[in-house]
């Protein structure tokens, strides 16, 4: 597995978490994601990538963690996966994708607007293209575990 192209996503994630949430997430061991695996996600932010490659980036959380992170960001209690949670998570994945794109400047890439998927233990229907393995990058915070997942066609092998 050639993972050098996931490094910009790792760096962008650590930097945005330090800046937005005052947390330096601890990188755990990235792994090749099994598209049928259930990781207990309750909210995912998804961004598509186009240009010299096609791909997807997701940022996925369990409900309790994303609510706690959003409370730190907005400064007041949050009861559920409301608009504040959705908007802030979409912004965070957008910044991660934009900053990671700078680290992949050898490719001409365009990123889409973020979309949010909510639901208990939801799964993302990843593209079935065999040239796009999905690398899941787990991070641990003081409040729990989240994942950044990256698939870039013909780049991440």
Coordinates of C-alpha atoms in Angstrom, one line a residue:
X1 CA 0.0 0.0 0.0
X2 CA 1.5 3.3 -1.1
X3 CA 0.3 5.7 1.6
X4 CA 2.5 8.8 0.9
X5 CA -0.5 10.5 -0.6
X6 CA -2.5 10.2 2.6
X7 CA 0.1 12.2 4.6
X8 CA -1.4 15.6 3.5
X9 CA -4.8 14.4 4.9
X10 CA -3.2 13.4 8.2
X11 CA -1.4 16.7 8.6
X12 CA -4.5 18.7 7.6
X13 CA -6.6 16.8 10.1
X14 CA -4.2 17.3 13.0
X15 CA -3.8 21.0 12.3
X16 CA -7.5 21.7 12.0
X17 CA -8.3 19.8 15.2
X18 CA -5.6 21.8 17.1
X19 CA -7.0 25.1 15.7
X20 CA -10.7 24.4 16.0
X21 CA -11.1 22.1 19.0
X22 CA -7.9 22.7 20.9
X23 CA -7.1 19.0 20.6
X24 CA -4.2 17.3 19.0
X25 CA -5.6 14.0 17.8
X26 CA -3.4 11.0 18.0
X27 CA -2.8 9.1 14.8
X28 CA -3.5 5.4 15.0
X29 CA -2.6 2.9 12.4
X30 CA -4.2 3.5 9.0
X31 CA -5.8 0.4 7.4
X32 CA -7.4 -0.7 4.1
X33 CA -11.0 -0.2 4.8
X34 CA -13.4 -3.1 4.1
X35 CA -16.5 -1.4 2.5
X36 CA -18.8 -3.8 4.5
X37 CA -17.2 -3.0 7.8
X38 CA -19.3 -1.3 10.5
X39 CA -17.4 1.2 12.6
X40 CA -20.3 2.7 14.5
X41 CA -20.4 6.0 12.7
X42 CA -23.4 8.3 13.4
X43 CA -22.3 11.3 11.3
X44 CA -20.1 11.5 8.2
X45 CA -19.0 14.5 6.1
X46 CA -18.2 13.6 2.5
X47 CA -16.3 15.5 -0.1
X48 CA -15.8 14.4 -3.7
X49 CA -12.5 14.9 -5.6
X50 CA -12.3 15.4 -9.4
X51 CA -9.6 16.4 -11.9
X52 CA -6.5 14.3 -12.6
X53 CA -7.9 11.7 -10.2
X54 CA -11.3 10.9 -8.8
X55 CA -11.9 10.2 -5.2
X56 CA -13.7 10.7 -1.9
X57 CA -12.8 12.0 1.5
X58 CA -14.9 11.3 4.5
X59 CA -14.7 12.4 8.1
X60 CA -16.8 10.1 10.4
X61 CA -17.8 10.3 14.0
X62 CA -19.8 8.6 16.7
X63 CA -22.6 10.9 17.9
X64 CA -21.3 11.6 21.3
X65 CA -17.9 12.7 20.0
X66 CA -19.1 15.0 17.3
X67 CA -21.5 16.7 19.7
X68 CA -18.7 17.2 22.3
X69 CA -16.4 18.6 19.6
X70 CA -19.1 21.0 18.3
X71 CA -19.9 22.2 21.9
X72 CA -16.2 23.1 22.2
X73 CA -16.4 25.0 19.0
X74 CA -19.6 26.9 19.5
X75 CA -19.3 27.3 23.3
X76 CA -22.8 26.1 24.4
X77 CA -24.5 22.7 25.0
X78 CA -25.9 20.7 22.1
X79 CA -28.5 18.0 22.5
X80 CA -28.5 16.3 19.1
X81 CA -27.0 16.2 15.6
X82 CA -28.5 19.6 14.8
X83 CA -27.6 22.3 12.2
X84 CA -24.6 23.5 14.3
X85 CA -23.1 20.0 14.2
X86 CA -23.8 19.5 10.5
X87 CA -22.5 22.9 9.5
X88 CA -19.3 22.8 11.5
X89 CA -18.5 19.2 10.5
X90 CA -19.0 20.2 6.8
X91 CA -16.7 23.1 7.3
X92 CA -14.0 21.0 9.0
X93 CA -14.0 18.4 6.2
X94 CA -13.9 21.2 3.6
X95 CA -10.8 22.7 5.3
X96 CA -9.1 19.3 5.6
X97 CA -9.7 18.6 1.9
X98 CA -8.6 22.1 0.9
X99 CA -5.4 22.0 2.9
X100 CA -4.6 18.4 1.8
X101 CA -5.1 19.5 -1.8
X102 CA -2.2 21.9 -1.3
X103 CA 0.0 18.8 -0.3
X104 CA -1.0 17.1 -3.6
X105 CA -0.2 20.1 -5.8
X106 CA 1.4 17.8 -8.4
X107 CA -2.1 16.9 -9.4
X108 CA -4.8 19.2 -10.7
X109 CA -7.7 18.5 -8.3
X110 CA -11.1 20.1 -7.7
X111 CA -13.1 19.4 -4.5
X112 CA -16.8 19.4 -4.3
X113 CA -19.0 21.0 -1.6
X114 CA -19.4 18.8 1.5
X115 CA -22.4 16.5 2.1
X116 CA -23.4 15.2 5.4
X117 CA -24.7 11.7 6.1
X118 CA -26.5 11.1 9.5
X119 CA -27.8 7.9 11.0
X120 CA -27.0 5.4 13.6
X121 CA -24.3 3.0 12.4
X122 CA -24.6 4.2 8.8
X123 CA -22.4 3.0 6.1
X124 CA -21.0 5.0 3.1
X125 CA -21.6 3.4 -0.3
X126 CA -18.1 3.7 -1.6
X127 CA -17.3 3.5 -5.3
X128 CA -16.8 0.0 -6.4
X129 CA -13.8 0.8 -8.7
X130 CA -11.0 -1.6 -8.0
X131 CA -8.4 1.1 -8.6
X132 CA -9.5 3.1 -5.6
X133 CA -8.9 1.4 -2.3
X134 CA -10.2 3.3 0.7
X135 CA -7.6 4.0 3.4
X136 CA -9.2 4.6 6.8
X137 CA -7.1 6.8 9.1
X138 CA -8.2 6.5 12.8
X139 CA -7.5 9.3 15.2
X140 CA -8.0 9.3 18.9
X141 CA -9.0 12.4 20.9
X142 CA -9.4 12.8 24.7
X143 CA -13.2 12.3 24.0
X144 CA -13.1 9.4 21.5
X145 CA -12.1 7.9 18.2
X146 CA -13.0 9.3 14.7
X147 CA -11.9 8.3 11.2
X148 CA -10.7 10.2 8.1
X149 CA -11.1 7.9 5.1
X150 CA -9.5 8.7 1.7
X151 CA -9.8 7.0 -1.7
X152 CA -8.0 8.5 -4.7
X153 CA -8.3 6.6 -8.0
X154 CA -5.0 5.4 -9.4
X155 CA -3.0 7.4 -6.8
X156 CA -3.4 5.4 -3.6
X157 CA -2.5 1.9 -4.4

